[in-house]
PDB file of C-alpha atoms and ligand atoms in Angstrom:
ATOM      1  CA  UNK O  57      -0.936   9.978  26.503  1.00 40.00           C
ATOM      2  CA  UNK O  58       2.731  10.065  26.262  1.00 39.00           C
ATOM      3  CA  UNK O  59       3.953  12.648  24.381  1.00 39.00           C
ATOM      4  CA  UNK O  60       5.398  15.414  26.065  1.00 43.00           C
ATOM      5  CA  UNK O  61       4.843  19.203  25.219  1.00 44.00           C
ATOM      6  CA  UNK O  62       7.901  20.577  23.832  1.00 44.00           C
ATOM      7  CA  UNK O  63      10.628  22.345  25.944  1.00 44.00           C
ATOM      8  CA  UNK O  64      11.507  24.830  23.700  1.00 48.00           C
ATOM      9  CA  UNK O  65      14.350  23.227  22.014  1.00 47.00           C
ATOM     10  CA  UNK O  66      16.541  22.950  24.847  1.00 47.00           C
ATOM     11  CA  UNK O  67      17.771  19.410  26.733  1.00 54.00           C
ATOM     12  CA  UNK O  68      17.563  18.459  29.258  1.00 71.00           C
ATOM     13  CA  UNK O  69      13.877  19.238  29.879  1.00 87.00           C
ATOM     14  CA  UNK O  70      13.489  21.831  32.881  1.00 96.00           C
ATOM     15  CA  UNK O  71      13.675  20.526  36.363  1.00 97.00           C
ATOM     16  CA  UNK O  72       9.823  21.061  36.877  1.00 97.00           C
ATOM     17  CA  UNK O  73       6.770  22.619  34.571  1.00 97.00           C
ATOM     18  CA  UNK O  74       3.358  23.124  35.019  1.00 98.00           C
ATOM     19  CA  UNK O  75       1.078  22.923  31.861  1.00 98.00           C
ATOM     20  CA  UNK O  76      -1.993  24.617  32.065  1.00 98.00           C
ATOM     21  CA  UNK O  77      -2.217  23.209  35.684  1.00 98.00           C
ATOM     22  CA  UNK O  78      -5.883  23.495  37.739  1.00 98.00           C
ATOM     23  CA  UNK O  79      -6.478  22.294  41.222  1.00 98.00           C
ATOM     24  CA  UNK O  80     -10.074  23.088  42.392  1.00 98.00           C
ATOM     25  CA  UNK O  81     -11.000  22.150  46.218  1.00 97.00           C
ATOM     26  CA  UNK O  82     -14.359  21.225  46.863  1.00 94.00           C
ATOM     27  CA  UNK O  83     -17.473  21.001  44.690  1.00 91.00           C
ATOM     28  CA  UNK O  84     -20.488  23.362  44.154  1.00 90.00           C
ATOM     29  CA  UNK O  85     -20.962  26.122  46.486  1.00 91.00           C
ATOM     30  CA  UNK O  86     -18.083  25.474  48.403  1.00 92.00           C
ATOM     31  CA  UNK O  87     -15.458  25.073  45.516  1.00 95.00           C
ATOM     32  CA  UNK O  88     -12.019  26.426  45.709  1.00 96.00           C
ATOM     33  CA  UNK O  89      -9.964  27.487  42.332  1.00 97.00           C
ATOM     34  CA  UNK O  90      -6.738  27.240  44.306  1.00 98.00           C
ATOM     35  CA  UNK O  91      -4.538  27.002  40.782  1.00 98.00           C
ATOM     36  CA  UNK O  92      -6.194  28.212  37.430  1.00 98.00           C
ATOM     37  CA  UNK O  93      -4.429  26.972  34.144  1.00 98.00           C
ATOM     38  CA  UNK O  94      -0.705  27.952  35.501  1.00 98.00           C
ATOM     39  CA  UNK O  95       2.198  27.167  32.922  1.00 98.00           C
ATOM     40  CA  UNK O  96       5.406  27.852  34.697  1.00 98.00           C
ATOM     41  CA  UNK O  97       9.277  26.398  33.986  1.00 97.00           C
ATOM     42  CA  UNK O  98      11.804  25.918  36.583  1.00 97.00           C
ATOM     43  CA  UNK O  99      15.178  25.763  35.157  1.00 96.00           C
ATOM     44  CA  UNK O 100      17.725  23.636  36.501  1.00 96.00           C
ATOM     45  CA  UNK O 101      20.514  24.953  38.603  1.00 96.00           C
ATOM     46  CA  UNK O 102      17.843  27.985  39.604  1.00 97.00           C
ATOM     47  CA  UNK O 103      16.270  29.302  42.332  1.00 98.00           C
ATOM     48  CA  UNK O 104      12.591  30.333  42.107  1.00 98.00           C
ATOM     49  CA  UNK O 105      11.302  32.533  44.848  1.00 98.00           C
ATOM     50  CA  UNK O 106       6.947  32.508  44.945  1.00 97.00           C
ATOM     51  CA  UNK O 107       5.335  35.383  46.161  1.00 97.00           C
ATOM     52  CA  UNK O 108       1.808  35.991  46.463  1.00 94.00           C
ATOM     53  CA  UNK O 109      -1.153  36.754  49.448  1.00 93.00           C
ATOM     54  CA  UNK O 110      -2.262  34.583  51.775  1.00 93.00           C
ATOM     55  CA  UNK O 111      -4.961  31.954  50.002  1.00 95.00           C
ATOM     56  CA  UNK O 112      -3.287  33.103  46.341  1.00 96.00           C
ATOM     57  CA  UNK O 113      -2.360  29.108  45.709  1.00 97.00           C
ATOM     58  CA  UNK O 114       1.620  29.204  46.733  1.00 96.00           C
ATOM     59  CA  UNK O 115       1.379  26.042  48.584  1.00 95.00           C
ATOM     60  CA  UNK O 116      -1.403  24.500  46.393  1.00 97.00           C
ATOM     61  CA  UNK O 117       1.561  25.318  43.275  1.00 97.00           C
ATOM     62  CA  UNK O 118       4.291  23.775  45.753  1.00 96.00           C
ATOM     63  CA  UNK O 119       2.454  20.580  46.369  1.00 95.00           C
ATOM     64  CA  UNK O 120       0.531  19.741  43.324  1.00 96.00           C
ATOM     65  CA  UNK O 121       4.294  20.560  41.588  1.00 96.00           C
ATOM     66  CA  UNK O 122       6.113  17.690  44.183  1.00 94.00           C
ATOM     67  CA  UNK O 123       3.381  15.242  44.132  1.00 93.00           C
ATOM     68  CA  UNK O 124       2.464  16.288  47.328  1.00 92.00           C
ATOM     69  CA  UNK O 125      -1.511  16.875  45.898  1.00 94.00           C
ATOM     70  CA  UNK O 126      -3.282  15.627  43.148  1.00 94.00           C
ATOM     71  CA  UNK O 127      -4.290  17.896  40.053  1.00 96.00           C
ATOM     72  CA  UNK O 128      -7.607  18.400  38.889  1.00 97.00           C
ATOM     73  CA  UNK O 129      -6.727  19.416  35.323  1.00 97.00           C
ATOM     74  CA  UNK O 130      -3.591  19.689  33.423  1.00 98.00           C
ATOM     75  CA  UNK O 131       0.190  18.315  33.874  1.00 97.00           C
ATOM     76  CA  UNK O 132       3.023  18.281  36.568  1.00 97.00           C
ATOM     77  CA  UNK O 133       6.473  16.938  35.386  1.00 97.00           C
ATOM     78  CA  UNK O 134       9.446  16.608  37.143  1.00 96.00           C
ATOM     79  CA  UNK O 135      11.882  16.415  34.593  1.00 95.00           C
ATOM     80  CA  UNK O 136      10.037  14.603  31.609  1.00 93.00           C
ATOM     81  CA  UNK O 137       8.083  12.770  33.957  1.00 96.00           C
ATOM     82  CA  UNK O 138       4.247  13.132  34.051  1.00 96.00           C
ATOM     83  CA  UNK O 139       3.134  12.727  37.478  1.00 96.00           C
ATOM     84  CA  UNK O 140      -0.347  12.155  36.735  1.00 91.00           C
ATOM     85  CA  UNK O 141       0.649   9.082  35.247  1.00 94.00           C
ATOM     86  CA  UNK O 142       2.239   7.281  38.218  1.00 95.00           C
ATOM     87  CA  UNK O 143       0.413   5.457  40.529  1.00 94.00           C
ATOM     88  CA  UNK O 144       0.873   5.873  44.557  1.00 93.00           C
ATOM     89  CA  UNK O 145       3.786   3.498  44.367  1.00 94.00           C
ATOM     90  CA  UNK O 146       5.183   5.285  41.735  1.00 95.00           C
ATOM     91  CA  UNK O 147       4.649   8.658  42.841  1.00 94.00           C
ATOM     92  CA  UNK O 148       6.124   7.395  46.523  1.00 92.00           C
ATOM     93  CA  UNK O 149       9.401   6.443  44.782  1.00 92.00           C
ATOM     94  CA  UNK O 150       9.427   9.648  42.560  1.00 93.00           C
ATOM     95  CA  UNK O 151       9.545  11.632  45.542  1.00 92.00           C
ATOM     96  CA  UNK O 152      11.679   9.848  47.494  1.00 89.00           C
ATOM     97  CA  UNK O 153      14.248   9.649  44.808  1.00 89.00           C
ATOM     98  CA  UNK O 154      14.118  12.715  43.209  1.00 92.00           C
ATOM     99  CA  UNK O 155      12.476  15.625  45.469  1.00 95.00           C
ATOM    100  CA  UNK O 156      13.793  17.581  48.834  1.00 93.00           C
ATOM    101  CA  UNK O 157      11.625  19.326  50.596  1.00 93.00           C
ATOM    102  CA  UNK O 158      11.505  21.672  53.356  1.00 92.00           C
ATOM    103  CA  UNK O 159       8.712  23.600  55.669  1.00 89.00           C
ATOM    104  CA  UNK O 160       7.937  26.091  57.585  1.00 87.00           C
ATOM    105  CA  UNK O 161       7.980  23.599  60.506  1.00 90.00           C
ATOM    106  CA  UNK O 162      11.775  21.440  60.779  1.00 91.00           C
ATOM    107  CA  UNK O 163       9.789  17.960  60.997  1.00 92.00           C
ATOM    108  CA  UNK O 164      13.242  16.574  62.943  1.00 96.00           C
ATOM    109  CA  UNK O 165      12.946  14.059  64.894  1.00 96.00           C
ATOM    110  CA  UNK O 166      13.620  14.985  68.327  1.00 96.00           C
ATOM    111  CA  UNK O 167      15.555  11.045  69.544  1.00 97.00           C
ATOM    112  CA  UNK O 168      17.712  11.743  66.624  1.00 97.00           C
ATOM    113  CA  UNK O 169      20.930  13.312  66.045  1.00 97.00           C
ATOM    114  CA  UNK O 170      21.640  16.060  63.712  1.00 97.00           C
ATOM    115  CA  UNK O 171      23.393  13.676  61.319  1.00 96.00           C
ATOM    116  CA  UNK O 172      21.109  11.020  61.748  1.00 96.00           C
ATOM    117  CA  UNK O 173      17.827  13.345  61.024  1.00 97.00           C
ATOM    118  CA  UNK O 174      19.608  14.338  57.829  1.00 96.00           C
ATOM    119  CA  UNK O 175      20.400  10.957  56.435  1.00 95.00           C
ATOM    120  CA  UNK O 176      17.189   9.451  57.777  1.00 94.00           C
ATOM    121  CA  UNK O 177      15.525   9.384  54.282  1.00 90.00           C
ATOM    122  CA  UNK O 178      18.035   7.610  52.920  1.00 90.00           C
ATOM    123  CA  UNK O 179      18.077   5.427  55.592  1.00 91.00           C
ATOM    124  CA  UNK O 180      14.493   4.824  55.147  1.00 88.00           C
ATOM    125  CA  UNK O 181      15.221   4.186  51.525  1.00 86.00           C
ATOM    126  CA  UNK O 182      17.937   1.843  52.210  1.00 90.00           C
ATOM    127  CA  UNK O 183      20.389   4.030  50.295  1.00 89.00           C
ATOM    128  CA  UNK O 184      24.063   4.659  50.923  1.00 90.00           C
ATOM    129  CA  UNK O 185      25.199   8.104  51.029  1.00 87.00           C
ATOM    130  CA  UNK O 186      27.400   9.603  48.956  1.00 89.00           C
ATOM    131  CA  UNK O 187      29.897  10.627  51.657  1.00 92.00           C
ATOM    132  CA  UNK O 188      31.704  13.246  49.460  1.00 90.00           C
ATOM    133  CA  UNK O 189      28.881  14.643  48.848  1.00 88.00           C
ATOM    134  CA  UNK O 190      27.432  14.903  52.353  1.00 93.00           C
ATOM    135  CA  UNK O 191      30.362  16.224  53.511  1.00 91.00           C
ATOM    136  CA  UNK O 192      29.875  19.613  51.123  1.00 86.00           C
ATOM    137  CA  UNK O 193      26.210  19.597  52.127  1.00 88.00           C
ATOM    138  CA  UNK O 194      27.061  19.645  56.037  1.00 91.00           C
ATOM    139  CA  UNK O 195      30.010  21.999  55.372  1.00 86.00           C
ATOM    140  CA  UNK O 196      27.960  24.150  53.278  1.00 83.00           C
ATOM    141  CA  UNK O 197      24.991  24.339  55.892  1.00 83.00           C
ATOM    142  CA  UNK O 198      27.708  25.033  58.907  1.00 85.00           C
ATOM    143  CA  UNK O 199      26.571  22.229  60.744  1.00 89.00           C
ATOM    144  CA  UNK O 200      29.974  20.423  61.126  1.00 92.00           C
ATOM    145  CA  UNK O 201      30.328  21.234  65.070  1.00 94.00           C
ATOM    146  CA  UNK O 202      26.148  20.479  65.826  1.00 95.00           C
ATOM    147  CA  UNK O 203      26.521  16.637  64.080  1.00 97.00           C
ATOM    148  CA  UNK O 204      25.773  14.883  67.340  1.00 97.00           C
ATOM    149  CA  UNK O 205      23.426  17.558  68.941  1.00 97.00           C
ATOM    150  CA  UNK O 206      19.717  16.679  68.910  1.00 97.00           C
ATOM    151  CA  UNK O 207      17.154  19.139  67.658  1.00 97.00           C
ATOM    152  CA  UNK O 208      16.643  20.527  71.205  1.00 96.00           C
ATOM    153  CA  UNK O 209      19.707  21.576  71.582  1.00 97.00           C
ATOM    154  CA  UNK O 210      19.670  23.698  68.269  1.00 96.00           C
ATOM    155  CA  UNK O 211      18.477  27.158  67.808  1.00 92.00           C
ATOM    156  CA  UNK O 212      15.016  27.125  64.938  1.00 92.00           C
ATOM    157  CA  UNK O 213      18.158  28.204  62.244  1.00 91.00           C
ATOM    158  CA  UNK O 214      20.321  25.375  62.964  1.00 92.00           C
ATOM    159  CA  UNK O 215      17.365  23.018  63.002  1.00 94.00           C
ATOM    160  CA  UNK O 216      15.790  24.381  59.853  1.00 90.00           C
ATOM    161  CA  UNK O 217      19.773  24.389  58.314  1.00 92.00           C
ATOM    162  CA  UNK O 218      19.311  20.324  59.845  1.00 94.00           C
ATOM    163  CA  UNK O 219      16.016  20.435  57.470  1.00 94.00           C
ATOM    164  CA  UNK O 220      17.950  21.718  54.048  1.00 92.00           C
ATOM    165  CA  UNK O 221      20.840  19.631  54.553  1.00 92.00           C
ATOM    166  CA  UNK O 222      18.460  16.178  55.272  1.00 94.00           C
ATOM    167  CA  UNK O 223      16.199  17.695  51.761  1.00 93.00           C
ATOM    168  CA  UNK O 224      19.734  18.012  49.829  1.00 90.00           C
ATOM    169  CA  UNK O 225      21.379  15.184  51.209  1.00 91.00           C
ATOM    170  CA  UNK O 226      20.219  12.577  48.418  1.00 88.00           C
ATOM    171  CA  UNK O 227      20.922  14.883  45.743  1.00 86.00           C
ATOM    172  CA  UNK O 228      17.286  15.656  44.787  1.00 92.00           C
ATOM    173  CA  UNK O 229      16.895  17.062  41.091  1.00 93.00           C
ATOM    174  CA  UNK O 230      14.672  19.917  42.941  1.00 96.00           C
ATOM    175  CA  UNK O 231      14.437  21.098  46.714  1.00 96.00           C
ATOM    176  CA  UNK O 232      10.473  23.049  47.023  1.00 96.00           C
ATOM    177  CA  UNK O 233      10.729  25.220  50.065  1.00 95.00           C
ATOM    178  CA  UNK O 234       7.474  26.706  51.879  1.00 94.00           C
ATOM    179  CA  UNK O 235       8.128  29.464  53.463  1.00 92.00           C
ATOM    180  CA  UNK O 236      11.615  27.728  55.568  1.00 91.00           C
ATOM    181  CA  UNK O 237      12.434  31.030  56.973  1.00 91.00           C
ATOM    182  CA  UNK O 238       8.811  31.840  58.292  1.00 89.00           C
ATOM    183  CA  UNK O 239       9.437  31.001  61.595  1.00 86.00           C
ATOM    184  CA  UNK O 240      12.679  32.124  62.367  1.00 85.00           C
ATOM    185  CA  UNK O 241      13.932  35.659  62.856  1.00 86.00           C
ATOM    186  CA  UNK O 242      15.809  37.772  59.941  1.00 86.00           C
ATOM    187  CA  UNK O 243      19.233  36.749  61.666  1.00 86.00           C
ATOM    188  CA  UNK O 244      18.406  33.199  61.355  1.00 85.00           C
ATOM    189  CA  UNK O 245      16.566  33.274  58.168  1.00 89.00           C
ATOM    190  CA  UNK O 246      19.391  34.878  56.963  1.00 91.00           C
ATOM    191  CA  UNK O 247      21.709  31.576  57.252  1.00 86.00           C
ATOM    192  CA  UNK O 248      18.959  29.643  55.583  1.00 87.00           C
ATOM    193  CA  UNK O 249      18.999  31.679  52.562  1.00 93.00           C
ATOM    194  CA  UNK O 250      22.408  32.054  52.501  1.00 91.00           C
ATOM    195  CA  UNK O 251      22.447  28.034  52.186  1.00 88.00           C
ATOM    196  CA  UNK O 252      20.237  27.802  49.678  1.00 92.00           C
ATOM    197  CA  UNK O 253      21.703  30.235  47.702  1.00 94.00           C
ATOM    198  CA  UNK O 254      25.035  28.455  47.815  1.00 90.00           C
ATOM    199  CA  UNK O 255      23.428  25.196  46.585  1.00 90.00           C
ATOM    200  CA  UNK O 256      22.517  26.766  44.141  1.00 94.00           C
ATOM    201  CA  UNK O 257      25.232  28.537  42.869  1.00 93.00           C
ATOM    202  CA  UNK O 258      28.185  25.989  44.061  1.00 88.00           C
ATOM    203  CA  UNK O 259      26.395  22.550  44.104  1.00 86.00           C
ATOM    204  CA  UNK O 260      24.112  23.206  40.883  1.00 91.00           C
ATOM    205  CA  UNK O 261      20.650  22.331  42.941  1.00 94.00           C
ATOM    206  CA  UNK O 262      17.315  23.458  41.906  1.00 97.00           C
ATOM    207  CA  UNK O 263      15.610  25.320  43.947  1.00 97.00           C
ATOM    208  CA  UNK O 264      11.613  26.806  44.337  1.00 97.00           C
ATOM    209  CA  UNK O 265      10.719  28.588  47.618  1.00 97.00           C
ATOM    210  CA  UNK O 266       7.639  30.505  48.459  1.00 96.00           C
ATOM    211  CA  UNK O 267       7.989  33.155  50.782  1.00 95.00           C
ATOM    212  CA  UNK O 268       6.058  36.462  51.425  1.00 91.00           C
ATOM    213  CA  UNK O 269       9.659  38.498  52.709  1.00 94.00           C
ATOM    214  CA  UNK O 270      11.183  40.586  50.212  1.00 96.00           C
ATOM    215  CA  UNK O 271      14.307  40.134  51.339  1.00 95.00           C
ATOM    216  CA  UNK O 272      13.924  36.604  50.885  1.00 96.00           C
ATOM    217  CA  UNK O 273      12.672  36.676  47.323  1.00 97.00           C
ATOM    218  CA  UNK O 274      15.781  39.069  46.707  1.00 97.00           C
ATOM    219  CA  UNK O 275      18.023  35.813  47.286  1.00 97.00           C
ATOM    220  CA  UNK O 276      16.362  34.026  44.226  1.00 98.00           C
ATOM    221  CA  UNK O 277      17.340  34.565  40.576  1.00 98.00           C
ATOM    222  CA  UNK O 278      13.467  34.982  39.541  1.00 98.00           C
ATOM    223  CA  UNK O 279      10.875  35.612  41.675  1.00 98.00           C
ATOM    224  CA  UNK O 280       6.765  35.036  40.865  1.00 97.00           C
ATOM    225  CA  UNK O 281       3.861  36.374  41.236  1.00 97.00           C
ATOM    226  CA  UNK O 282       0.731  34.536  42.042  1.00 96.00           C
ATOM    227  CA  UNK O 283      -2.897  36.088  42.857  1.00 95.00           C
ATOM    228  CA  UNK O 284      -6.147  34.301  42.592  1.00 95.00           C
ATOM    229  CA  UNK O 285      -4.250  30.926  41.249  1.00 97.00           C
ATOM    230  CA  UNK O 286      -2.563  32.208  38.650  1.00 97.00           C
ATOM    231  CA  UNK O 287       1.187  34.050  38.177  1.00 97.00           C
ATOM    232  CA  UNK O 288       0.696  37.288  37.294  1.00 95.00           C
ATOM    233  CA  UNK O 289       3.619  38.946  36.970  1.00 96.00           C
ATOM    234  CA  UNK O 290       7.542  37.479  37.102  1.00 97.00           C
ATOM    235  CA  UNK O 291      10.677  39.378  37.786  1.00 97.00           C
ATOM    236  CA  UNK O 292      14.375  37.992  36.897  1.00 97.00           C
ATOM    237  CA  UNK O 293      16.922  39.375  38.837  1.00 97.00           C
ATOM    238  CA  UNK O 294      15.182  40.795  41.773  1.00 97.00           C
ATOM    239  CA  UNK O 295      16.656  42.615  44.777  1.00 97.00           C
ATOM    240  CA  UNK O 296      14.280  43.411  48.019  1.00 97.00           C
ATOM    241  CA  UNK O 297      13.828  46.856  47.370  1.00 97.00           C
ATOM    242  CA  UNK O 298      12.523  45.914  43.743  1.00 97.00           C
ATOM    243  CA  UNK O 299      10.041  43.259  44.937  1.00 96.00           C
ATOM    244  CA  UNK O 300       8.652  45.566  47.632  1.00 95.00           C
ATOM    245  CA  UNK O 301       8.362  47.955  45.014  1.00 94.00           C
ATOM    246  CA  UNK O 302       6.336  45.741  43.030  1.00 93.00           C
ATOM    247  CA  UNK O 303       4.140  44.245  45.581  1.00 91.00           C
ATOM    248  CA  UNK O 304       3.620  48.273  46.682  1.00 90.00           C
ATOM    249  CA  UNK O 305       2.556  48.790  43.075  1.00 88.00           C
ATOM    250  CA  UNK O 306      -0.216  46.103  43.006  1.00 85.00           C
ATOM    251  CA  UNK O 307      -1.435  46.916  46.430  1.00 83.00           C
ATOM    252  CA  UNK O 308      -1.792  50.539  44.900  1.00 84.00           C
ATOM    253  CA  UNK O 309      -3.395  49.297  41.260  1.00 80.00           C
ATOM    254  CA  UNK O 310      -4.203  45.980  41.754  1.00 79.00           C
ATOM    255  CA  UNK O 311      -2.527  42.480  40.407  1.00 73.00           C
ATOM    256  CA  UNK O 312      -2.446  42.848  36.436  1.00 70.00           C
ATOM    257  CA  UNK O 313      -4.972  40.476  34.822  1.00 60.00           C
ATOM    258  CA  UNK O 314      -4.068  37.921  32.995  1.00 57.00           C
ATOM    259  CA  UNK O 315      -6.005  36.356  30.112  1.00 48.00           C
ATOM    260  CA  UNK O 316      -6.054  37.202  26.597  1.00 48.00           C
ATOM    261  CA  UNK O 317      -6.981  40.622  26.701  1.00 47.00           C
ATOM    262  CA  UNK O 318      -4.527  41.097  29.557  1.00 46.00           C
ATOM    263  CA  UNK O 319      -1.699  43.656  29.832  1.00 46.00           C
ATOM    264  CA  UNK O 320       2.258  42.862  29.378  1.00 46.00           C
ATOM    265  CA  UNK O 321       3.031  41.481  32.283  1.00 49.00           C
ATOM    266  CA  UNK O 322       6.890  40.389  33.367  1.00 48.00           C
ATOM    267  CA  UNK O 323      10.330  42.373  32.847  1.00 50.00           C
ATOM    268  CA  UNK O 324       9.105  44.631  30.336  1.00 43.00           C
ATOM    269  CA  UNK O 325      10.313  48.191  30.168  1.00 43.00           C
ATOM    270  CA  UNK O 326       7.276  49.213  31.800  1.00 42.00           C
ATOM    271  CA  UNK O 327       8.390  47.099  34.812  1.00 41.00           C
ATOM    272  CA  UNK O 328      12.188  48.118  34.461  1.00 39.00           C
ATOM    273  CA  UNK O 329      10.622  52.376  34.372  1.00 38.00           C
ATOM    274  CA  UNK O 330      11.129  52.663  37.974  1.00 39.00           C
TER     275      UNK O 330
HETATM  276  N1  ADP Y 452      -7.163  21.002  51.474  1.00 61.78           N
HETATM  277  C1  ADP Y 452      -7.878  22.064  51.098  1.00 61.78           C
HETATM  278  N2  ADP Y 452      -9.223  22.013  51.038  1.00 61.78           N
HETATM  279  C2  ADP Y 452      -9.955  23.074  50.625  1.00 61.78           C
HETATM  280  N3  ADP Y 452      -9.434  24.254  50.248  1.00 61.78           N
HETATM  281  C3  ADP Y 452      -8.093  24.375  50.289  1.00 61.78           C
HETATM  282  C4  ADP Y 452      -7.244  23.299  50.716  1.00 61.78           C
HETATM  283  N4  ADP Y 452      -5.957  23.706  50.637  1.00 61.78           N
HETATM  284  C5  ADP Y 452      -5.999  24.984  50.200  1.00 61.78           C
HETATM  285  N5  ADP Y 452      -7.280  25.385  49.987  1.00 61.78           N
HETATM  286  C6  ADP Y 452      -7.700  26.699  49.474  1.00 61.78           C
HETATM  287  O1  ADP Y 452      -7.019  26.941  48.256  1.00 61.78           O
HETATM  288  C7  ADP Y 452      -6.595  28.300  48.176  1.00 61.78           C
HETATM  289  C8  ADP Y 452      -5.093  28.371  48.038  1.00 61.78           C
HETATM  290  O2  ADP Y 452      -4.503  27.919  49.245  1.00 61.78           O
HETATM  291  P1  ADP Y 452      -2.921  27.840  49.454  1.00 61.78           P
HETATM  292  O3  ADP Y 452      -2.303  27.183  48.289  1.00 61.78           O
HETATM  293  O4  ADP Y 452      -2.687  27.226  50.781  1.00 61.78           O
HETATM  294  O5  ADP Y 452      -2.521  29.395  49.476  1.00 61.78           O
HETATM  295  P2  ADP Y 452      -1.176  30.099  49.973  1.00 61.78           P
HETATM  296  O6  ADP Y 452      -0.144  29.057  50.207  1.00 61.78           O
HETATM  297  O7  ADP Y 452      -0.829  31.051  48.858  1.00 61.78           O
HETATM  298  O8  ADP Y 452      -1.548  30.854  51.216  1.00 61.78           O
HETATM  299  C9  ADP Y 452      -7.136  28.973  49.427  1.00 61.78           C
HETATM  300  O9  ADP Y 452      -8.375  29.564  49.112  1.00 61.78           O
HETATM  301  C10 ADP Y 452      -7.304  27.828  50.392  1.00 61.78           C
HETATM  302  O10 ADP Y 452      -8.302  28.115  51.331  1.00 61.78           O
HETATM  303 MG1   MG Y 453       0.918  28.535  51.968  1.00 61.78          MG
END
């Protein structure tokens, strides 16, 4: 199968989808339904924030989306690209080429420069850098001064700032974040975001990050909901003080189903009423 499901009318096709996407761990007893038929865009030149409880399939979404994990049912594209369809090879030059990624850990390599952890993928690839371009990224991250310093000689912010610029620094089409701020305090975290959120807005990148802070969430454009392995609920806009109203809300009635008997969910005016 080729054909592609429509994107609505609109070119070029989002940055990412999911269609009707399933990943099940496991088999009999002990199977997992880690993703259950999610269809989500991301839109180019935005920044996704996922939200959801511990074990509600963030990371499963994350890594099934970047070719990190194989599906069980349904589709994963990266632009109009299928990734079921590649093989290993394929897949290996897909994300190389055309994904940044970032954790919660910095995965630097401690011999190596600042600089030299942040072009090592290129490197690797045997690709030249596009110097203008690496420039903005390293100006844009702050990281100017801390280009010869080695990861132990960099707070967790500067090293997870190394860890944006080295996922940005071959101009992926989309940078997947899991939880980058999770280990760092607010101060910290609060340069990461700020990063991101520039990319975004000033260098056009695509970004999804899953987080469980508010405050982090409120950096994104649109922020989603997952529970049980599927999004339940999606909010454009956000600020932290709506988010943590919303998460309040299902902690207090529960995540809405979803399904076809389920209620509105999204930025309805039942959602706007507060
Ligand atoms: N490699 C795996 N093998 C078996 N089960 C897994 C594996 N990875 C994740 N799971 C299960 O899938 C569900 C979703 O996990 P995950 O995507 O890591 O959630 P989150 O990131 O939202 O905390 C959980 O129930 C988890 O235990
Ligand atoms: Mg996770």
């Amino acid at each position: 199968m080729t054909s592609l499901p429509s994107t609505d009318g609109h070119s070029p096709a989002p940055a990412a989808r999911a269609r009707s996407l399933s990943k099940i761990y496991g088999e009999g007893d002990t199977q997992v339904v880690a993703l259950d038929k999610v269809d989500v865009d991301f839109d180019r030149g935005r920044f996704t924030a996922i939200m959801g409880p511990s074990g509600s399939g963030k990371s499963t979404l994350m890594h099934c989306m970047a070719g990190l994990d194989s599906v069980t049912e349904g589709q994963a594209y990266i632009g109009d690209v299928e990734l079921t369809t590649l093989d290993d090879k394929a897949l290996t030059v897909l994300r190389r080429d055309r994904v940044g990624f970032v954790f919660q850990a910095y995965n630097l390599l401690p011999t190596l420069t600042a600089l030299e952890n942040i072009t090592l993928p290129m490197d690797i690839a045997g690709r030249t850098p596009d110097r203008e371009w690496l420039d903005h990224v390293i100006d844009t991250v702050g990281l100017r001064p801390r280009l010869t310093h080695r990861p132990t000689e960099l707070s967790g912010g500067q090293q997870q700032r190394v860890a944006c610029a080295r996922a940005l620094a071959g101009r992926p089409e989309i940078v997947f974040a899991d939880e980058p701020t999770g280990n760092l305090d607010s101060r910290s975290g609060a340069d990461v975001l700020d990063f991101l959120r520039r990319s975004v807005r000033e260098m056009g990148q695509t970004i999804v990050m899953v987080t469980h802070d508010p405050s982090a969430a409120g950096y994104a454009d649109r922020v989603l909901f997952l529970a049980d392995g599927r999004i339940v609920d999606e909010m454009h806009e956000p600020t932290a003080d709506r988010v943590l109203e919303r998460m309040k809300a299902f902690d207090r009635e529960g995540v809405p189903r979803t399904g076809p008997d389920a209620a509105v969910v999204g930025d309805g005016p039942r959602a706007e009423a507060h």
